Every structure is written in C-alpha cells, then in structure tokens.
C-alpha cells in the first residue's frame, strides 16, 4: 500500500465530555494513522440534537488538543451535512431499496421477533403505499450474508435480513440515522481505515451493505476492545464515566498505552505528554492490542478516577 494513502478518523458524538473510553479509541486510531504515515481526521457526530449536550463538541476538541492530538484538515460537523445525506437517500430511493414505515415502536416491540441485535423488523410496511408523514424510512435488508475481516477481531459475518431486518436510515423526526450518515461521511472524507470501539462491530455489515448500494469503497475495519465497568457496561456518559481530569493527562495516556498492551516502560509513568507520544510513535503495534470485545476496568487498581 502507498503509505500516504492511509486516512483514518476519530468520530466522537458530542453527548458529553471526552471520557477515558473515548480517549482510548482516539489514542489507538491516532497512533495507527501516524505510524502508517497517514492522515487523521476528526468528525463531530452531532447528528442527534436531542441527545447533544450544549458545548460538548467544543469541550471535546479542546480536550483532544490538550492531550496533544493534532488532526488534519478542518473538523467536519454532521449537522452541516444534511444535503449530502439527502443525496445518498435519493440514490437509494431511486434504486427502490427504501420504503416508508409508520409502525410504532410499541407495535414492533409487541409483535416482532428478536435477535441479539434487538427487534427483527418483520417487513410490515414494505409493500404499503401512500403512507402519510411522519414516517421512518427503512432500507430493505437483503437475505445475504456479509463477510468481512476485522483487522483485530478476525473474520466476521452477518445476515442483515435474519438478524435485524429492514433497518432505519431516516428517523420519523426526519433526522438521518447514524448508519447512513457515517457511511456518507466516511466516503466524502475518503476514509480508508476505521479504528473504533467493538460496540460498533455489529453495525459494520449494515455499513458495508450501504457502501455497496451507494457504490462507495469499503474501508478496512479494526474494532478495539471497549472499556467496561464492574457491571459489564461500556464506559459512557450513561454509565457515569467521568470527564477526563487534564491535570493527569500524561497518566491517562500512559494508562491507555498499558491497556492497549503496548507495554510502555515504567520509568515513563511520570513522563511528559510529549515524551509519551514520542515513545508511542516509535513503539506502537496494533497487533499487541488484545483481540477481545471488552476490557473490564474494574480489575484495574486505579480505576476510580475513570468512573
Ligand atoms: N460517533 C460514534 C461514537 O461516538 C462513533 C462512530 C464511528 O466511529 O463510526 O460512538
């Protein structure tokens, strides 16, 4: 591969401050991009105003800067991308892959069968015509198994029809769904490599399907372990993950490198951020990251500062 062709990204949602779990993802995707002589882009996934916390986007960027991350180009905001999503939706409509659905969540909860992904949409509205707004827009899920190789988690496969059925690409409130937006933006930003948390592994087949239908390239995927608390919940705002305390920025970076099994030497425990980044740029090896879905942070003796 031409090393300059690597384009990675970090795509936080501004639903709260940057916490240790998202820092770990940022660190791994940044180090992988930089050690491949690649570019690293930041995209703010402010797609869902009702879930957004005012000021969080600015805070996240400030925190990234204070940690010493340097991104390439301007930050893209999903809230500014509506016409691109609209175009993609139109392309899918033109191919007769979409339909309007006015099934209520309650109706589906009561009638549809389930898989580990949740409700399997039973196709109720697929052949209905003239459904008046408001409605969700779904895409017809093919009865086909998608195979891909995750660079860390290994071979994966999923049949969309059997595991979730026709899925939503535009919500009833007219907001575009994450699955469509992320595919359009990864394409527009010419992303070649996606390094993100394993909680999104089960979204990947949907994204590959959409890329195929929109004639986009499929990037390489690497799904990192997510950090969990003692109850097995992913560190997140909902699980009370704390905002990162910047007075300990170097310690946080050191601990990320340790959890990613890069084995930084103990004498670097109190090293400056700059020294730690220099060490990491030289020693980063994605193959040392454990190929597991989750790392239980409650087993870690210093965990109280994270949640
Ligand atoms: N915005 C998503 C999140 O914060 C990440 C999406 C992605 O990396 O594809 O969890």
mmCIF file of N, CA, C and O in Angstrom, residues 197-251:
data_model
loop_
_atom_site.group_PDB
_atom_site.id
_atom_site.type_symbol
_atom_site.label_atom_id
_atom_site.label_comp_id
_atom_site.label_asym_id
_atom_site.label_seq_id
_atom_site.Cartn_x
_atom_site.Cartn_y
_atom_site.Cartn_z
ATOM 1 N N UNK A 197 -14.529 1.486 18.502
ATOM 2 C CA UNK A 197 -14.847 0.534 19.563
ATOM 3 C C UNK A 197 -15.648 -0.670 19.073
ATOM 4 O O UNK A 197 -16.403 -0.574 18.095
ATOM 5 N N UNK A 198 -15.492 -1.783 19.767
ATOM 6 C CA UNK A 198 -16.150 -3.031 19.348
ATOM 7 C C UNK A 198 -17.670 -2.969 19.477
ATOM 8 O O UNK A 198 -18.379 -3.823 18.956
ATOM 9 N N UNK A 199 -18.190 -1.945 20.181
ATOM 10 C CA UNK A 199 -19.644 -1.791 20.254
ATOM 11 C C UNK A 199 -20.221 -1.509 18.866
ATOM 12 O O UNK A 199 -21.419 -1.674 18.655
ATOM 13 N N UNK A 200 -19.369 -1.111 17.915
ATOM 14 C CA UNK A 200 -19.857 -0.810 16.567
ATOM 15 C C UNK A 200 -19.597 -1.946 15.574
ATOM 16 O O UNK A 200 -19.922 -1.836 14.392
ATOM 17 N N UNK A 201 -19.042 -3.045 16.097
ATOM 18 C CA UNK A 201 -18.764 -4.187 15.210
ATOM 19 C C UNK A 201 -20.053 -4.675 14.536
ATOM 20 O O UNK A 201 -20.076 -4.976 13.342
ATOM 21 N N UNK A 202 -21.143 -4.692 15.313
ATOM 22 C CA UNK A 202 -22.396 -5.207 14.752
ATOM 23 C C UNK A 202 -23.071 -4.215 13.806
ATOM 24 O O UNK A 202 -24.077 -4.540 13.175
ATOM 25 N N UNK A 203 -22.547 -2.994 13.694
ATOM 26 C CA UNK A 203 -23.065 -2.036 12.707
ATOM 27 C C UNK A 203 -22.344 -2.173 11.378
ATOM 28 O O UNK A 203 -22.789 -1.597 10.371
ATOM 29 N N UNK A 204 -21.237 -2.877 11.367
ATOM 30 C CA UNK A 204 -20.348 -2.839 10.199
ATOM 31 C C UNK A 204 -20.977 -3.485 8.971
ATOM 32 O O UNK A 204 -20.845 -2.953 7.864
ATOM 33 N N UNK A 205 -21.682 -4.591 9.136
ATOM 34 C CA UNK A 205 -22.303 -5.230 7.964
ATOM 35 C C UNK A 205 -23.323 -4.284 7.331
ATOM 36 O O UNK A 205 -23.397 -4.174 6.105
ATOM 37 N N UNK A 206 -24.088 -3.572 8.169
ATOM 38 C CA UNK A 206 -25.053 -2.595 7.641
ATOM 39 C C UNK A 206 -24.314 -1.515 6.844
ATOM 40 O O UNK A 206 -24.764 -1.087 5.780
ATOM 41 N N UNK A 207 -23.179 -1.108 7.358
ATOM 42 C CA UNK A 207 -22.432 -0.036 6.686
ATOM 43 C C UNK A 207 -21.817 -0.532 5.379
ATOM 44 O O UNK A 207 -21.824 0.179 4.377
ATOM 45 N N UNK A 208 -21.345 -1.764 5.385
ATOM 46 C CA UNK A 208 -20.781 -2.331 4.146
ATOM 47 C C UNK A 208 -21.889 -2.476 3.094
ATOM 48 O O UNK A 208 -21.700 -2.179 1.916
ATOM 49 N N UNK A 209 -23.056 -2.910 3.534
ATOM 50 C CA UNK A 209 -24.199 -3.024 2.622
ATOM 51 C C UNK A 209 -24.530 -1.656 2.007
ATOM 52 O O UNK A 209 -24.673 -1.522 0.777
ATOM 53 N N UNK A 210 -24.612 -0.625 2.855
ATOM 54 C CA UNK A 210 -24.928 0.722 2.330
ATOM 55 C C UNK A 210 -23.829 1.209 1.384
ATOM 56 O O UNK A 210 -24.122 1.787 0.328
ATOM 57 N N UNK A 211 -22.568 0.947 1.743
ATOM 58 C CA UNK A 211 -21.456 1.352 0.842
ATOM 59 C C UNK A 211 -21.626 0.683 -0.517
ATOM 60 O O UNK A 211 -21.457 1.312 -1.565
ATOM 61 N N UNK A 212 -21.980 -0.579 -0.493
ATOM 62 C CA UNK A 212 -22.125 -1.310 -1.755
ATOM 63 C C UNK A 212 -23.260 -0.723 -2.581
ATOM 64 O O UNK A 212 -23.121 -0.489 -3.780
ATOM 65 N N UNK A 213 -24.386 -0.427 -1.925
ATOM 66 C CA UNK A 213 -25.548 0.104 -2.645
ATOM 67 C C UNK A 213 -25.294 1.507 -3.181
ATOM 68 O O UNK A 213 -25.886 1.940 -4.155
ATOM 69 N N UNK A 214 -24.394 2.242 -2.525
ATOM 70 C CA UNK A 214 -24.095 3.616 -2.961
ATOM 71 C C UNK A 214 -22.839 3.661 -3.839
ATOM 72 O O UNK A 214 -22.360 4.741 -4.180
ATOM 73 N N UNK A 215 -22.305 2.498 -4.164
ATOM 74 C CA UNK A 215 -21.074 2.377 -4.980
ATOM 75 C C UNK A 215 -19.878 3.097 -4.349
ATOM 76 O O UNK A 215 -19.112 3.785 -5.032
ATOM 77 N N UNK A 216 -19.759 2.979 -3.022
ATOM 78 C CA UNK A 216 -18.604 3.535 -2.322
ATOM 79 C C UNK A 216 -17.590 2.422 -2.069
ATOM 80 O O UNK A 216 -17.963 1.240 -2.005
ATOM 81 N N UNK A 217 -16.332 2.808 -1.840
ATOM 82 C CA UNK A 217 -15.318 1.844 -1.405
ATOM 83 C C UNK A 217 -15.596 1.442 0.040
ATOM 84 O O UNK A 217 -16.066 2.273 0.816
ATOM 85 N N UNK A 218 -15.245 0.232 0.391
ATOM 86 C CA UNK A 218 -15.332 -0.190 1.794
ATOM 87 C C UNK A 218 -13.958 -0.038 2.449
ATOM 88 O O UNK A 218 -12.979 -0.561 1.932
ATOM 89 N N UNK A 219 -13.900 0.706 3.586
ATOM 90 C CA UNK A 219 -12.597 0.838 4.265
ATOM 91 C C UNK A 219 -12.214 -0.444 5.012
ATOM 92 O O UNK A 219 -13.018 -1.375 5.107
ATOM 93 N N UNK A 220 -10.991 -0.476 5.536
ATOM 94 C CA UNK A 220 -10.573 -1.559 6.439
ATOM 95 C C UNK A 220 -11.138 -1.237 7.820
ATOM 96 O O UNK A 220 -11.134 -0.071 8.229
ATOM 97 N N UNK A 221 -11.569 -2.257 8.531
ATOM 98 C CA UNK A 221 -12.119 -2.037 9.870
ATOM 99 C C UNK A 221 -11.268 -2.699 10.942
ATOM 100 O O UNK A 221 -10.813 -3.840 10.755
ATOM 101 N N UNK A 222 -11.076 -1.974 12.045
ATOM 102 C CA UNK A 222 -10.405 -2.519 13.228
ATOM 103 C C UNK A 222 -11.264 -2.143 14.430
ATOM 104 O O UNK A 222 -11.460 -0.942 14.693
ATOM 105 N N UNK A 223 -11.789 -3.129 15.104
ATOM 106 C CA UNK A 223 -12.632 -2.834 16.272
ATOM 107 C C UNK A 223 -11.878 -3.148 17.563
ATOM 108 O O UNK A 223 -11.509 -4.285 17.824
ATOM 109 N N UNK A 224 -11.693 -2.098 18.342
ATOM 110 C CA UNK A 224 -10.908 -2.189 19.582
ATOM 111 C C UNK A 224 -11.783 -2.684 20.719
ATOM 112 O O UNK A 224 -13.003 -2.458 20.695
ATOM 113 N N UNK A 225 -11.161 -3.271 21.747
ATOM 114 C CA UNK A 225 -11.981 -3.591 22.921
ATOM 115 C C UNK A 225 -12.534 -2.304 23.537
ATOM 116 O O UNK A 225 -11.861 -1.274 23.519
ATOM 117 N N UNK A 226 -13.762 -2.372 24.028
ATOM 118 C CA UNK A 226 -14.291 -1.225 24.775
ATOM 119 C C UNK A 226 -13.981 -1.453 26.253
ATOM 120 O O UNK A 226 -13.783 -2.591 26.682
ATOM 121 N N UNK A 227 -13.951 -0.384 27.013
ATOM 122 C CA UNK A 227 -13.688 -0.500 28.446
ATOM 123 C C UNK A 227 -15.022 -0.613 29.160
ATOM 124 O O UNK A 227 -15.968 0.107 28.845
ATOM 125 N N UNK A 228 -15.089 -1.536 30.102
ATOM 126 C CA UNK A 228 -16.354 -1.720 30.819
ATOM 127 C C UNK A 228 -16.136 -1.567 32.328
ATOM 128 O O UNK A 228 -15.020 -1.711 32.832
ATOM 129 N N UNK A 229 -17.230 -1.274 33.031
ATOM 130 C CA UNK A 229 -17.170 -1.194 34.491
ATOM 131 C C UNK A 229 -17.533 -2.561 35.084
ATOM 132 O O UNK A 229 -17.735 -3.529 34.344
ATOM 133 N N UNK A 230 -17.606 -2.625 36.396
ATOM 134 C CA UNK A 230 -17.818 -3.916 37.077
ATOM 135 C C UNK A 230 -19.116 -4.584 36.632
ATOM 136 O O UNK A 230 -19.229 -5.805 36.638
ATOM 137 N N UNK A 231 -20.108 -3.796 36.233
ATOM 138 C CA UNK A 231 -21.395 -4.370 35.780
ATOM 139 C C UNK A 231 -21.339 -4.806 34.322
ATOM 140 O O UNK A 231 -22.345 -5.260 33.761
ATOM 141 N N UNK A 232 -20.191 -4.624 33.689
ATOM 142 C CA UNK A 232 -20.071 -5.031 32.284
ATOM 143 C C UNK A 232 -20.578 -3.981 31.321
ATOM 144 O O UNK A 232 -20.694 -4.224 30.128
ATOM 145 N N UNK A 233 -20.902 -2.770 31.829
ATOM 146 C CA UNK A 233 -21.377 -1.714 30.928
ATOM 147 C C UNK A 233 -20.205 -0.928 30.369
ATOM 148 O O UNK A 233 -19.246 -0.636 31.084
ATOM 149 N N UNK A 234 -20.340 -0.574 29.105
ATOM 150 C CA UNK A 234 -19.314 0.232 28.452
ATOM 151 C C UNK A 234 -19.192 1.578 29.168
ATOM 152 O O UNK A 234 -20.204 2.174 29.540
ATOM 153 N N UNK A 235 -17.961 2.049 29.338
ATOM 154 C CA UNK A 235 -17.778 3.391 29.895
ATOM 155 C C UNK A 235 -18.449 4.373 28.965
ATOM 156 O O UNK A 235 -18.150 4.424 27.775
ATOM 157 N N UNK A 236 -19.343 5.146 29.496
ATOM 158 C CA UNK A 236 -20.065 6.121 28.689
ATOM 159 C C UNK A 236 -20.679 7.105 29.667
ATOM 160 O O UNK A 236 -20.626 6.899 30.885
ATOM 161 N N UNK A 237 -21.263 8.134 29.123
ATOM 162 C CA UNK A 237 -21.905 9.104 29.997
ATOM 163 C C UNK A 237 -22.992 8.396 30.828
ATOM 164 O O UNK A 237 -23.136 8.646 32.005
ATOM 165 N N UNK A 238 -23.721 7.485 30.171
ATOM 166 C CA UNK A 238 -24.810 6.773 30.853
ATOM 167 C C UNK A 238 -24.279 5.916 32.013
ATOM 168 O O UNK A 238 -24.950 5.737 33.010
ATOM 169 N N UNK A 239 -23.058 5.370 31.857
ATOM 170 C CA UNK A 239 -22.523 4.541 32.936
ATOM 171 C C UNK A 239 -21.660 5.394 33.883
ATOM 172 O O UNK A 239 -20.841 4.877 34.628
ATOM 173 N N UNK A 240 -21.860 6.701 33.826
ATOM 174 C CA UNK A 240 -21.212 7.663 34.728
ATOM 175 C C UNK A 240 -19.704 7.724 34.574
ATOM 176 O O UNK A 240 -18.978 7.913 35.551
ATOM 177 N N UNK A 241 -19.233 7.549 33.345
ATOM 178 C CA UNK A 241 -17.802 7.756 33.110
ATOM 179 C C UNK A 241 -17.501 9.221 33.385
ATOM 180 O O UNK A 241 -18.288 10.099 33.043
ATOM 181 N N UNK A 242 -16.366 9.473 34.028
ATOM 182 C CA UNK A 242 -16.048 10.857 34.380
ATOM 183 C C UNK A 242 -15.366 11.581 33.231
ATOM 184 O O UNK A 242 -14.666 10.965 32.438
ATOM 185 N N UNK A 243 -15.578 12.882 33.209
ATOM 186 C CA UNK A 243 -14.816 13.701 32.250
ATOM 187 C C UNK A 243 -13.344 13.578 32.639
ATOM 188 O O UNK A 243 -13.018 13.409 33.818
ATOM 189 N N UNK A 244 -12.468 13.630 31.670
ATOM 190 C CA UNK A 244 -11.045 13.427 31.960
ATOM 191 C C UNK A 244 -10.466 14.626 32.718
ATOM 192 O O UNK A 244 -10.701 15.772 32.363
ATOM 193 N N UNK A 245 -9.710 14.315 33.737
ATOM 194 C CA UNK A 245 -9.068 15.352 34.532
ATOM 195 C C UNK A 245 -7.713 15.656 33.878
ATOM 196 O O UNK A 245 -6.808 14.824 33.881
ATOM 197 N N UNK A 246 -7.634 16.843 33.312
ATOM 198 C CA UNK A 246 -6.442 17.147 32.498
ATOM 199 C C UNK A 246 -5.165 17.323 33.296
ATOM 200 O O UNK A 246 -4.078 17.286 32.746
ATOM 201 N N UNK A 247 -5.306 17.473 34.627
ATOM 202 C CA UNK A 247 -4.069 17.561 35.408
ATOM 203 C C UNK A 247 -3.337 16.221 35.391
ATOM 204 O O UNK A 247 -2.162 16.136 35.715
ATOM 205 N N UNK A 248 -4.065 15.156 35.009
ATOM 206 C CA UNK A 248 -3.437 13.828 34.932
ATOM 207 C C UNK A 248 -3.306 13.350 33.485
ATOM 208 O O UNK A 248 -3.269 12.153 33.238
ATOM 209 N N UNK A 249 -3.241 14.281 32.536
ATOM 210 C CA UNK A 249 -3.268 13.884 31.120
ATOM 211 C C UNK A 249 -2.189 12.854 30.797
ATOM 212 O O UNK A 249 -2.454 11.848 30.125
ATOM 213 N N UNK A 250 -0.973 13.069 31.301
ATOM 214 C CA UNK A 250 0.103 12.125 30.957
ATOM 215 C C UNK A 250 -0.168 10.741 31.540
ATOM 216 O O UNK A 250 0.063 9.723 30.891
ATOM 217 N N UNK A 251 -0.719 10.728 32.760
ATOM 218 C CA UNK A 251 -1.051 9.443 33.390
ATOM 219 C C UNK A 251 -2.123 8.713 32.576
ATOM 220 O O UNK A 251 -2.052 7.505 32.341
#
